[in-house]
CSV table of C-alpha atoms in Angstrom, one decimal:
chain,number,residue,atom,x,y,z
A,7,UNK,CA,80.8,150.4,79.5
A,8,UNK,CA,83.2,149.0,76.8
A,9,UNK,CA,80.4,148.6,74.7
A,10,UNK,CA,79.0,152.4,74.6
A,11,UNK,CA,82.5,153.4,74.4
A,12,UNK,CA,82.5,151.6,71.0
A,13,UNK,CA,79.3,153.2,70.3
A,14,UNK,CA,80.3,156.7,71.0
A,15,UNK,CA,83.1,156.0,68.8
A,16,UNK,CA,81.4,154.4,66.0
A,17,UNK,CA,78.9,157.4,66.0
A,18,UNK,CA,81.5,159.9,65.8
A,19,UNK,CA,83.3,158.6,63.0
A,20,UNK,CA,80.2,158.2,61.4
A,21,UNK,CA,79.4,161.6,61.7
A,22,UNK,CA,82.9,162.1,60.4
A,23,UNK,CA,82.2,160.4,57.3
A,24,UNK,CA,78.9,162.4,56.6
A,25,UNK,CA,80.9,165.5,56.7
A,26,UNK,CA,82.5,164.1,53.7
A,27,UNK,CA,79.9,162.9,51.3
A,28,UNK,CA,76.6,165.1,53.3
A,29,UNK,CA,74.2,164.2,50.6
A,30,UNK,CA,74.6,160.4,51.0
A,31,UNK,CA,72.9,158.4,53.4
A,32,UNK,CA,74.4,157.3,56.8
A,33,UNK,CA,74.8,153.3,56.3
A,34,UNK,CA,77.1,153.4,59.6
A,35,UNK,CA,74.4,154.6,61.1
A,36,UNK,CA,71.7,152.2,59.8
A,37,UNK,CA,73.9,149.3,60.9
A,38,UNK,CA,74.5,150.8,64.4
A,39,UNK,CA,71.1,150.5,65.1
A,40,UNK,CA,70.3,147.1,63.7
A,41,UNK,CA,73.0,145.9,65.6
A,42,UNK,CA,71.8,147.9,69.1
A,43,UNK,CA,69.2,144.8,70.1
A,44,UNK,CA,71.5,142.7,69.9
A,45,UNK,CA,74.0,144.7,72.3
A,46,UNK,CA,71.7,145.4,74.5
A,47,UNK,CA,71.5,141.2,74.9
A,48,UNK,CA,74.9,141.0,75.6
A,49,UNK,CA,74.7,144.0,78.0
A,50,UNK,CA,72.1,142.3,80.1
A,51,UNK,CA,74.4,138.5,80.5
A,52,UNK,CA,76.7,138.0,82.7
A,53,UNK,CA,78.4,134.7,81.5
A,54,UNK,CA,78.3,131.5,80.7
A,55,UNK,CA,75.8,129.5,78.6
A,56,UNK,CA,73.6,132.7,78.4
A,57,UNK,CA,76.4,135.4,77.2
A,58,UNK,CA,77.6,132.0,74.6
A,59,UNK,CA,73.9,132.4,73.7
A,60,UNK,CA,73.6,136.2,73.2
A,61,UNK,CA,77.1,137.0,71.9
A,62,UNK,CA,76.3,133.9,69.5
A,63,UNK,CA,73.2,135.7,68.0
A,64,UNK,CA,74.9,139.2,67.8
A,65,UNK,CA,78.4,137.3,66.0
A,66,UNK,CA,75.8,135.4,63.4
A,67,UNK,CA,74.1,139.3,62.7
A,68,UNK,CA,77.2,140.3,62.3
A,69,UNK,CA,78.5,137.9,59.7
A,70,UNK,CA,75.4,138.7,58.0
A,71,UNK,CA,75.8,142.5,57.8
A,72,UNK,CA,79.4,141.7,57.2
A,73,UNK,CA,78.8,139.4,54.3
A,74,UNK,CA,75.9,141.6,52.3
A,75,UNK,CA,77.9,144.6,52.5
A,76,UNK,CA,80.9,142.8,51.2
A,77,UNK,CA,78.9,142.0,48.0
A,78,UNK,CA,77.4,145.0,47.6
A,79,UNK,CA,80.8,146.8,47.7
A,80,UNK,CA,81.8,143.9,45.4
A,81,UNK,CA,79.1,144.8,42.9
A,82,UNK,CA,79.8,148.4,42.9
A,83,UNK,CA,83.7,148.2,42.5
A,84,UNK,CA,85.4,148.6,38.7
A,85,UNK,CA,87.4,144.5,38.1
A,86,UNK,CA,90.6,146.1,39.5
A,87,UNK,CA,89.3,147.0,42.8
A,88,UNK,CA,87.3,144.0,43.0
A,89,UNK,CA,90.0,141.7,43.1
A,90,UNK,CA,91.9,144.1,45.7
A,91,UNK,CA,88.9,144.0,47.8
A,92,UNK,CA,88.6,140.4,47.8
A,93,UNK,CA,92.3,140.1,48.4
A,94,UNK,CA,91.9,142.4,51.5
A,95,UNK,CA,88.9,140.1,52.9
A,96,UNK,CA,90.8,136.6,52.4
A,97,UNK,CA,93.3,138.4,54.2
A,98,UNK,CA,91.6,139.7,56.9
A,99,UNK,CA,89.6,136.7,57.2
A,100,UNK,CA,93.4,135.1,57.8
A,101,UNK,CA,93.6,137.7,60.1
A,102,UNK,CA,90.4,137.0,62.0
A,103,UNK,CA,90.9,133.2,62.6
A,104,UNK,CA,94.4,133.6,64.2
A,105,UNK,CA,92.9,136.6,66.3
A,106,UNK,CA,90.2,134.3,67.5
A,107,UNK,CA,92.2,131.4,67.9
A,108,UNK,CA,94.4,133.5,70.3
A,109,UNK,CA,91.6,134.8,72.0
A,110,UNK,CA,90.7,131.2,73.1
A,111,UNK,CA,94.0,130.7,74.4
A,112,UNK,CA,94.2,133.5,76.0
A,113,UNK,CA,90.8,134.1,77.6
A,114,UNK,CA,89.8,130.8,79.4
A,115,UNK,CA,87.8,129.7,82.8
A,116,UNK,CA,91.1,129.4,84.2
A,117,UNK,CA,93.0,133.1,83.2
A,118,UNK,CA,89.7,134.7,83.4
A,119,UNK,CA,87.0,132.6,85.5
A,120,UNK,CA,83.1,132.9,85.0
A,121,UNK,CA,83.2,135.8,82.5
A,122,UNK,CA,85.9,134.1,80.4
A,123,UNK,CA,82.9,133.9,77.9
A,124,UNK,CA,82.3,137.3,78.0
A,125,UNK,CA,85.3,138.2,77.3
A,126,UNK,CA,85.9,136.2,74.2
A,127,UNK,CA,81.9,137.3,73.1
A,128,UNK,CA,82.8,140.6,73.0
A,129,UNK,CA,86.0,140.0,71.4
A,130,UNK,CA,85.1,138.6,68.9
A,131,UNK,CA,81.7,140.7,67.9
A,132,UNK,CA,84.1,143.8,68.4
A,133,UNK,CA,86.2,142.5,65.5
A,134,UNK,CA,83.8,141.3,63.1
A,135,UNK,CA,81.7,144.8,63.8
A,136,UNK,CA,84.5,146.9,63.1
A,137,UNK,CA,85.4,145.1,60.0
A,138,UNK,CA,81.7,146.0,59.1
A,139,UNK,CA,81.6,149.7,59.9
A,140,UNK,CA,85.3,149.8,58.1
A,141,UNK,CA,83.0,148.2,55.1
A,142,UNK,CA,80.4,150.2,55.2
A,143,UNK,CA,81.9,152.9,55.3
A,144,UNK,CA,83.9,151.9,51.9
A,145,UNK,CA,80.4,151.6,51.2
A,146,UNK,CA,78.9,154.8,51.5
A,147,UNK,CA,82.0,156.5,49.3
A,148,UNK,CA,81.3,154.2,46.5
A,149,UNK,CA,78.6,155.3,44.1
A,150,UNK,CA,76.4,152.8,43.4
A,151,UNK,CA,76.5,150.4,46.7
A,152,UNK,CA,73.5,149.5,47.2
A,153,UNK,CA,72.7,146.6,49.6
């Protein structure tokens, strides 16, 4: 349920962001549905080593998509906004490591029993994702990104 909920939601800011720029193509949308197999994986587990396994896969997509839109944003920005997107992502990466690290301490086999894991999995893939969409859709107001 959590997990269409974020759908629904990406999808509609995504339309949102078409109304804007209608000519240009819908890279939110592209990544939603790259990224579908692999929540449909974490849909089907219901913890332990096999959610580790499937939210494991879906994190590593995600660093991926993360990561290649990050350059091509990079590529596409004027020096100046270059260094303040590369400011914002050490920052957020910051960001990310303490909200993980909290997660772990918060989320355990004791607080949370057999599904601790899929807590923390979906966590964690709901953080990195959004960073992603919140990329992206830098992404698709920038002339010239291309990835």
């Amino acid at each position: 349920m959590k997990h269409l909920l974020l759908v629904l939601i990406s999808i509609f800011c995504s339309e949102l962001s078409s109304v804007d720029n209608p000519g240009a193509p819908d890279l939110v949308g592209a990544l939603e549905v790259r990224a579908q197999p692999f929540e449909k994986q974490t849909e089907q587990v219901s913890g332990g080593a096999a959610a580790s396994t499937a939210f494991g896969k879906f994190e590593t997509f995600l660093d991926t998509e993360l990561n290649k839109v990050h350059r091509a944003l990079i590529r596409s920005l004027p020096k100046p906004e270059q260094e303040k997107l590369k400011n914002a992502q050490r920052h957020w990466i910051q960001f990310r490591d303490a909200e993980f690290d909290f997660m772990k301490s918060r989320w355990t086999s004791q607080t949370s029993g057999s599904s601790w894991t899929l807590h923390i999995g979906s966590g964690r893939t709901g953080f990195i994702k959004r960073r992603a969409i919140e990329l992206t859709r830098y992404c698709e107001q920038t002339d010239g990104c291309k990835f």
